[in-house]
C-alpha cells in the first residue's frame, strides 16, 4: 500500500507549527510552539517579534515533528506550507524554510491557504466527511460562510464587513481585563454569567455578510461608562451576553445560508469554533433542522500544521505545486490562488 506523507509547516501568526500527515487524514505528528506568553505583555501580536520567534523555533519544531512521526526528511513525499493569508513577516519565515527543505530534498512544494487548512481540520477529526458541505469559518482574522464544493473548490457566500468574530472576542475580553488572546478566557468567564443580563445590539446586515464592530463597541462603551460612573459591571454576565449574541448571529446566518443552498452536511472551522456558546447554538440548530454538523476537535480549532498537511494532500492530488518563486501573501480570499504575491 502506498501512502502520501506530507511534512506541513505553519507560521502565519503566533504559533510555529509542524506536522506529518498521512493521506490527508491521519496525524503522524503534530507539534505547536506558541508565542502567546511573549505577545501577552503587549496585549496583541507584535509582528516583528513574531517573525523573530518563528525564525528561532522553526527548525526545532520541524525536527520534533519528523522525530515524533519516526521519519527522516528524505522519507516525506512533499513539503507543505501556509503561504496566505497572515502576517507577512511570520509567513515569510515558513515559506522560505519550506522552500529550502524542498530544494535540498528535491521534493514537491505545496502552498496552502490558511483558511482552507482550518476547514481541513475537520477531515482529521471526521474520517467520513467529504465535500460538498457548507462551512462556517470563524477565526481571529476572518468570518465567512463558505461552500466547500470540492476539496480545492470553494465559494464564499458571505463574510464580515469589518471585524472578524475572533477579533471582537479579543477586544471585548481586553476591556473586561482579560489577557490576550482573550477569546477562550471570555468563554470561561461567561460560563458563570447570565446571557440575558445585557441587551447587546444585533447588526442588521443583508444577505450572509456579518458585522461585529458595533457589538464590540457596545461592550467597550458599557465597560467605560461603568468605570466613569463608578458602577460595578457584572463581568461574567456581560461576557455571557456577548458570547450568546455572537453565537446567535453566526448560527442564524449560517442556517439561513444552509436553507438556501440546501446543504445537509455542515461544518465549522477556525479558532472561534472552540467557543462553547457557538458550539451549542450550532448543534441545537442542526438538531432542530435535521442537518448533520461536523465540529473540529478542540485541539485542532486553533492554528496548527496538521490542518495544513490535511489540506495539502488534496492540493497535491489536484496538481498544485509551488516553486522557488513562491511568496508570502498577507491578504488572499480562500477561493483564489496567488503564489507570486
Ligand atoms: O483560528 P485562530 O487560531 O487564528 C487565526 O487563524 O486567526 O483563531 C484565533 C482566535 C482568537 O481571536 C481567539 O481569541 C479565538 O480564536 N478563540 C476563541 C476561543 N478560543 C479561541 N474565541 C471565543 N471562544 C473561544 N473558546
Coordinates of C-alpha atoms and ligand atoms in Angstrom, one line a residue:
X1 CA 0.0 0.0 0.0
X2 CA 1.4 3.4 -0.9
X3 CA 0.8 6.4 1.4
X4 CA 1.4 10.1 0.8
X5 CA 3.1 11.6 3.8
X6 CA 3.4 15.3 3.9
X7 CA 5.5 17.5 6.2
X8 CA 3.5 20.6 6.8
X9 CA 4.6 24.0 8.3
X10 CA 2.5 26.8 9.7
X11 CA 3.8 30.2 10.8
X12 CA 1.1 32.7 9.7
X13 CA 0.6 34.4 13.1
X14 CA 1.8 33.5 16.6
X15 CA 2.2 29.7 16.5
X16 CA 5.2 28.0 14.9
X17 CA 3.9 24.5 13.9
X18 CA 5.0 21.4 12.0
X19 CA 3.2 18.2 11.4
X20 CA 3.4 15.0 9.4
X21 CA 0.1 13.9 7.9
X22 CA -0.7 10.7 6.0
X23 CA -3.1 10.8 3.1
X24 CA -4.7 14.0 4.4
X25 CA -6.5 12.2 7.2
X26 CA -4.0 10.6 9.7
X27 CA -1.9 12.7 12.1
X28 CA 1.6 11.0 12.4
X29 CA 2.8 14.0 14.4
X30 CA 1.6 17.5 15.4
X31 CA 3.9 20.0 17.1
X32 CA 2.9 23.5 18.0
X33 CA 5.2 26.1 19.7
X34 CA 3.0 29.0 20.9
X35 CA 4.3 32.6 21.3
X36 CA 1.3 33.7 23.4
X37 CA 3.2 34.3 26.6
X38 CA 5.5 36.8 24.9
X39 CA 2.8 38.7 23.0
X40 CA 0.6 38.8 26.1
X41 CA 2.8 41.5 27.5
X42 CA 1.9 43.8 24.6
X43 CA -1.8 43.0 24.5
X44 CA -1.6 41.6 21.0
X45 CA 0.7 40.0 18.4
X46 CA 3.8 42.2 17.6
X47 CA 4.6 41.2 14.0
X48 CA 8.4 41.8 14.2
X49 CA 8.7 39.8 17.5
X50 CA 6.6 37.0 16.0
X51 CA 8.9 36.8 12.9
X52 CA 12.0 36.5 15.1
X53 CA 10.4 33.9 17.3
X54 CA 9.4 31.8 14.3
X55 CA 12.9 32.0 13.0
X56 CA 14.2 30.8 16.3
X57 CA 11.9 27.8 16.6
X58 CA 11.0 26.6 13.1
X59 CA 14.0 24.2 12.9
X60 CA 13.5 22.5 16.3
X61 CA 9.7 22.3 15.8
X62 CA 10.3 20.6 12.3
X63 CA 12.9 18.2 13.8
X64 CA 10.4 17.2 16.5
X65 CA 7.6 16.7 14.1
X66 CA 9.8 14.4 12.0
X67 CA 11.1 12.5 15.1
X68 CA 7.6 12.1 16.5
X69 CA 6.5 10.6 13.2
X70 CA 9.6 8.4 13.2
X71 CA 10.6 9.7 9.8
X72 CA 13.5 11.5 8.2
X73 CA 13.1 14.4 5.9
X74 CA 14.1 12.3 2.9
X75 CA 11.2 9.9 3.6
X76 CA 8.4 12.5 3.3
X77 CA 6.7 12.8 -0.1
X78 CA 6.2 16.6 -0.1
X79 CA 6.7 19.8 1.9
X80 CA 3.6 21.9 2.5
X81 CA 3.5 25.5 3.9
X82 CA 0.9 28.2 4.7
X83 CA 1.6 31.0 2.3
X84 CA -1.5 33.1 2.8
X85 CA -3.2 35.0 4.5
X86 CA -1.5 36.2 7.7
X87 CA 1.3 38.5 8.9
X88 CA 3.8 38.8 6.1
X89 CA 7.0 38.5 8.2
X90 CA 5.8 35.4 10.0
X91 CA 4.5 33.9 6.7
X92 CA 7.9 34.5 5.0
X93 CA 9.7 32.5 7.7
X94 CA 7.7 29.4 7.0
X95 CA 7.7 29.9 3.2
X96 CA 11.5 30.4 3.0
X97 CA 12.2 27.5 5.3
X98 CA 9.8 25.2 3.3
X99 CA 11.5 26.3 0.0
X100 CA 14.9 25.5 1.4
X101 CA 13.7 22.0 2.5
X102 CA 12.0 21.3 -0.8
X103 CA 15.1 22.4 -2.8
X104 CA 17.5 20.4 -0.6
X105 CA 15.5 17.2 -0.8
X106 CA 14.1 17.8 -4.3
X107 CA 10.6 17.3 -3.0
X108 CA 7.4 18.9 -4.3
X109 CA 6.5 22.2 -2.5
X110 CA 2.7 22.6 -1.8
X111 CA 1.5 26.1 -0.9
X112 CA -1.6 26.0 1.3
X113 CA -4.2 28.8 2.1
X114 CA -4.5 29.1 5.9
X115 CA -8.3 29.1 5.9
X116 CA -8.5 26.1 3.6
X117 CA -6.4 24.5 6.3
X118 CA -8.8 25.4 9.1
X119 CA -11.7 23.8 7.1
X120 CA -9.5 20.7 6.6
X121 CA -9.0 20.3 10.3
X122 CA -12.5 18.6 10.1
X123 CA -11.1 15.9 7.8
X124 CA -8.7 14.9 10.6
X125 CA -11.5 14.8 13.2
X126 CA -14.1 13.1 10.9
X127 CA -12.8 10.5 8.5
X128 CA -16.2 10.2 6.8
X129 CA -16.5 14.0 6.0
X130 CA -16.3 14.7 2.2
X131 CA -17.3 17.7 0.2
X132 CA -19.7 19.2 -0.8
X133 CA -20.7 20.8 2.5
X134 CA -21.3 24.3 3.9
X135 CA -18.8 25.6 6.4
X136 CA -18.8 28.5 8.9
X137 CA -15.2 29.7 9.1
X138 CA -14.6 31.8 12.3
X139 CA -11.1 32.7 13.2
X140 CA -9.0 35.6 14.6
X141 CA -8.8 37.4 11.2
X142 CA -11.8 36.0 9.2
X143 CA -15.5 35.3 9.5
X144 CA -17.1 33.6 6.4
X145 CA -19.7 31.3 5.2
X146 CA -18.1 29.1 2.6
X147 CA -19.5 26.4 0.3
X148 CA -16.9 23.7 0.0
X149 CA -17.9 22.4 -3.4
X150 CA -14.8 20.1 -3.6
X151 CA -11.6 19.8 -1.7
X152 CA -10.0 22.6 -3.6
X153 CA -13.1 24.4 -5.0
X154 CA -14.7 27.0 -2.7
X155 CA -17.4 29.7 -3.0
X156 CA -17.6 32.5 -0.4
X157 CA -21.3 33.2 0.3
X158 CA -20.8 35.9 2.9
X159 CA -18.1 37.4 5.2
X160 CA -17.6 40.1 7.8
X161 CA -17.6 43.7 6.6
X162 CA -15.4 44.9 9.5
X163 CA -14.1 42.9 12.5
X164 CA -13.7 39.2 12.5
X165 CA -15.6 37.3 15.2
X166 CA -12.3 36.4 16.9
X167 CA -11.1 40.0 16.8
X168 CA -14.3 41.1 18.5
X169 CA -13.9 38.4 21.2
X170 CA -10.3 39.5 21.9
X171 CA -11.3 43.2 22.1
X172 CA -14.3 42.5 24.4
X173 CA -12.1 40.3 26.6
X174 CA -9.5 43.1 26.8
X175 CA -12.0 45.7 28.1
X176 CA -13.1 43.2 30.7
X177 CA -9.4 42.9 31.9
X178 CA -8.6 39.5 30.4
X179 CA -5.2 38.9 28.9
X180 CA -4.5 38.3 25.2
X181 CA -5.8 36.3 23.4
X182 CA -9.0 36.7 25.4
X183 CA -11.5 34.6 23.4
X184 CA -11.1 31.4 25.4
X185 CA -10.9 33.3 28.7
X186 CA -14.0 35.2 27.9
X187 CA -15.8 31.9 27.1
X188 CA -14.7 30.6 30.5
X189 CA -15.8 33.7 32.4
X190 CA -19.1 33.7 30.5
X191 CA -20.0 30.2 31.8
X192 CA -20.7 31.7 35.2
X193 CA -22.9 34.5 33.8
X194 CA -26.5 35.2 32.8
X195 CA -26.6 35.7 29.0
X196 CA -29.9 37.6 29.2
X197 CA -28.5 40.3 31.5
X198 CA -27.3 42.8 28.9
X199 CA -29.2 43.6 25.7
X200 CA -26.5 44.0 23.0
X201 CA -27.2 45.3 19.5
X202 CA -27.8 42.8 16.7
X203 CA -26.4 44.2 13.4
X204 CA -28.8 44.4 10.5
X205 CA -26.7 43.3 7.6
X206 CA -28.3 42.0 4.4
X207 CA -27.5 38.6 3.0
X208 CA -24.9 36.4 4.5
X209 CA -22.4 39.1 5.5
X210 CA -21.6 39.9 9.1
X211 CA -20.6 43.0 11.1
X212 CA -19.1 42.7 14.6
X213 CA -17.7 46.2 15.2
X214 CA -20.9 47.7 16.6
X215 CA -21.3 44.8 19.0
X216 CA -17.6 45.1 20.1
X217 CA -18.1 48.9 20.6
X218 CA -21.2 48.4 22.7
X219 CA -19.3 46.2 25.1
X220 CA -16.4 48.7 25.3
X221 CA -18.9 51.6 25.9
X222 CA -20.7 49.7 28.6
X223 CA -17.4 49.0 30.4
X224 CA -16.1 52.6 30.0
X225 CA -19.5 54.0 31.2
X226 CA -19.5 51.8 34.3
X227 CA -16.0 52.9 35.1
X228 CA -16.9 56.6 34.7
X229 CA -19.9 56.4 37.0
X230 CA -18.2 54.1 39.5
X231 CA -20.6 51.2 38.8
X232 CA -19.5 47.6 39.1
X233 CA -20.0 45.6 36.0
X234 CA -21.3 42.1 36.2
X235 CA -18.4 40.8 34.0
X236 CA -19.5 37.1 33.8
X237 CA -23.0 38.2 32.6
X238 CA -21.6 40.8 30.1
X239 CA -19.2 38.0 28.8
X240 CA -22.2 35.6 28.6
X241 CA -24.4 38.2 26.8
X242 CA -21.6 38.9 24.3
X243 CA -20.9 35.1 23.7
X244 CA -24.7 34.5 23.4
X245 CA -25.2 37.3 20.9
X246 CA -22.3 36.4 18.7
X247 CA -23.3 32.7 18.7
X248 CA -26.9 33.6 17.8
X249 CA -25.8 36.0 14.9
X250 CA -23.4 33.4 13.5
X251 CA -25.8 30.5 13.8
X252 CA -28.8 32.3 12.4
X253 CA -27.0 33.5 9.3
X254 CA -25.3 30.1 8.8
X255 CA -28.6 28.2 8.9
X256 CA -30.3 30.8 6.6
X257 CA -27.5 30.1 4.1
X258 CA -27.9 26.3 4.6
X259 CA -31.6 26.6 3.9
X260 CA -30.9 28.4 0.6
X261 CA -28.1 26.1 -0.6
X262 CA -30.0 23.0 0.6
X263 CA -26.8 21.6 2.1
X264 CA -27.5 18.8 4.6
X265 CA -23.8 18.4 5.7
X266 CA -22.4 21.3 7.6
X267 CA -19.1 22.1 9.3
X268 CA -17.5 24.8 11.4
X269 CA -13.8 25.8 11.4
X270 CA -11.3 28.2 13.0
X271 CA -10.3 29.3 16.5
X272 CA -13.7 30.7 17.5
X273 CA -15.2 27.3 16.7
X274 CA -13.9 26.3 20.1
X275 CA -16.4 28.7 21.7
X276 CA -18.8 26.7 23.9
X277 CA -21.8 29.1 23.3
X278 CA -21.3 28.8 19.5
X279 CA -20.9 25.1 19.5
X280 CA -24.1 24.6 21.5
X281 CA -26.1 27.1 19.4
X282 CA -24.9 25.4 16.1
X283 CA -25.6 21.9 17.5
X284 CA -29.1 23.0 18.6
X285 CA -29.8 24.5 15.2
X286 CA -28.6 21.3 13.4
X287 CA -30.8 19.1 15.6
X288 CA -33.9 21.3 15.0
X289 CA -33.4 21.2 11.3
X290 CA -32.3 17.6 11.0
X291 CA -28.9 18.6 9.5
X292 CA -25.6 16.9 10.2
X293 CA -23.0 19.2 11.8
X294 CA -19.3 18.4 12.0
X295 CA -17.2 20.2 14.6
X296 CA -13.4 20.0 14.7
X297 CA -12.0 18.6 17.9
X298 CA -10.9 21.4 20.3
X299 CA -7.2 20.7 19.9
X300 CA -7.5 21.4 16.2
X301 CA -9.6 24.5 16.3
X302 CA -6.7 26.9 16.8
X303 CA -3.7 27.3 14.4
X304 CA -1.7 24.1 13.8
X305 CA 0.2 22.5 11.0
X306 CA -1.8 19.2 11.0
X307 CA -4.7 21.0 9.3
X308 CA -2.2 22.4 6.7
X309 CA -1.0 18.9 6.0
X310 CA -4.6 17.7 5.6
X311 CA -5.5 20.3 3.0
X312 CA -2.0 19.9 1.4
X313 CA -2.9 16.3 0.5
X314 CA -5.9 17.4 -1.6
X315 CA -4.0 20.3 -3.2
X316 CA -1.2 17.8 -4.1
X317 CA -3.7 15.4 -5.6
X318 CA -5.1 18.2 -7.7
X319 CA -1.7 19.1 -9.1
X320 CA -0.9 22.2 -7.1
X321 CA 2.8 22.9 -6.8
X322 CA 4.9 25.9 -5.7
X323 CA 8.4 26.7 -6.9
X324 CA 11.3 28.8 -5.7
X325 CA 9.3 32.0 -6.7
X326 CA 6.6 31.2 -4.0
X327 CA 5.9 34.3 -2.0
X328 CA 4.0 35.1 1.2
X329 CA 0.7 36.8 0.6
X330 CA -0.8 38.7 3.6
X331 CA -4.4 39.1 2.1
X332 CA -6.0 36.5 -0.2
X333 CA -9.6 35.2 -0.4
X334 CA -9.7 31.4 0.1
X335 CA -11.2 30.8 -3.3
X336 CA -8.2 32.4 -5.1
X337 CA -4.6 31.4 -5.7
X338 CA -1.6 33.8 -6.0
X339 CA 1.7 32.1 -5.5
X340 CA 3.8 35.2 -6.5
X341 CA 2.2 37.7 -4.2
Ligands
LIG1 O1 -8.1 30.4 14.0 P1 -7.3 31.0 15.0 O2 -6.4 30.2 15.9 O3 -6.3 32.0 14.3 C1 -6.5 32.5 13.1 O4 -6.3 31.8 12.1 O5 -6.9 33.7 13.0 O6 -8.2 31.9 15.9 C2 -7.8 32.7 16.9 C3 -9.0 33.4 17.5 C4 -8.6 34.4 18.6 O7 -9.2 35.6 18.3 C5 -9.1 33.7 19.9 O8 -9.4 34.6 20.9 C6 -10.3 33.0 19.4 O9 -9.9 32.4 18.1 N1 -10.7 31.9 20.3 C7 -11.9 31.9 20.9 C8 -12.0 30.8 21.7 N2 -10.8 30.1 21.5 C9 -10.1 30.8 20.7 N3 -13.0 32.8 20.8 C10 -14.1 32.5 21.5 N4 -14.2 31.5 22.4 C11 -13.2 30.5 22.5 N5 -13.3 29.5 23.2

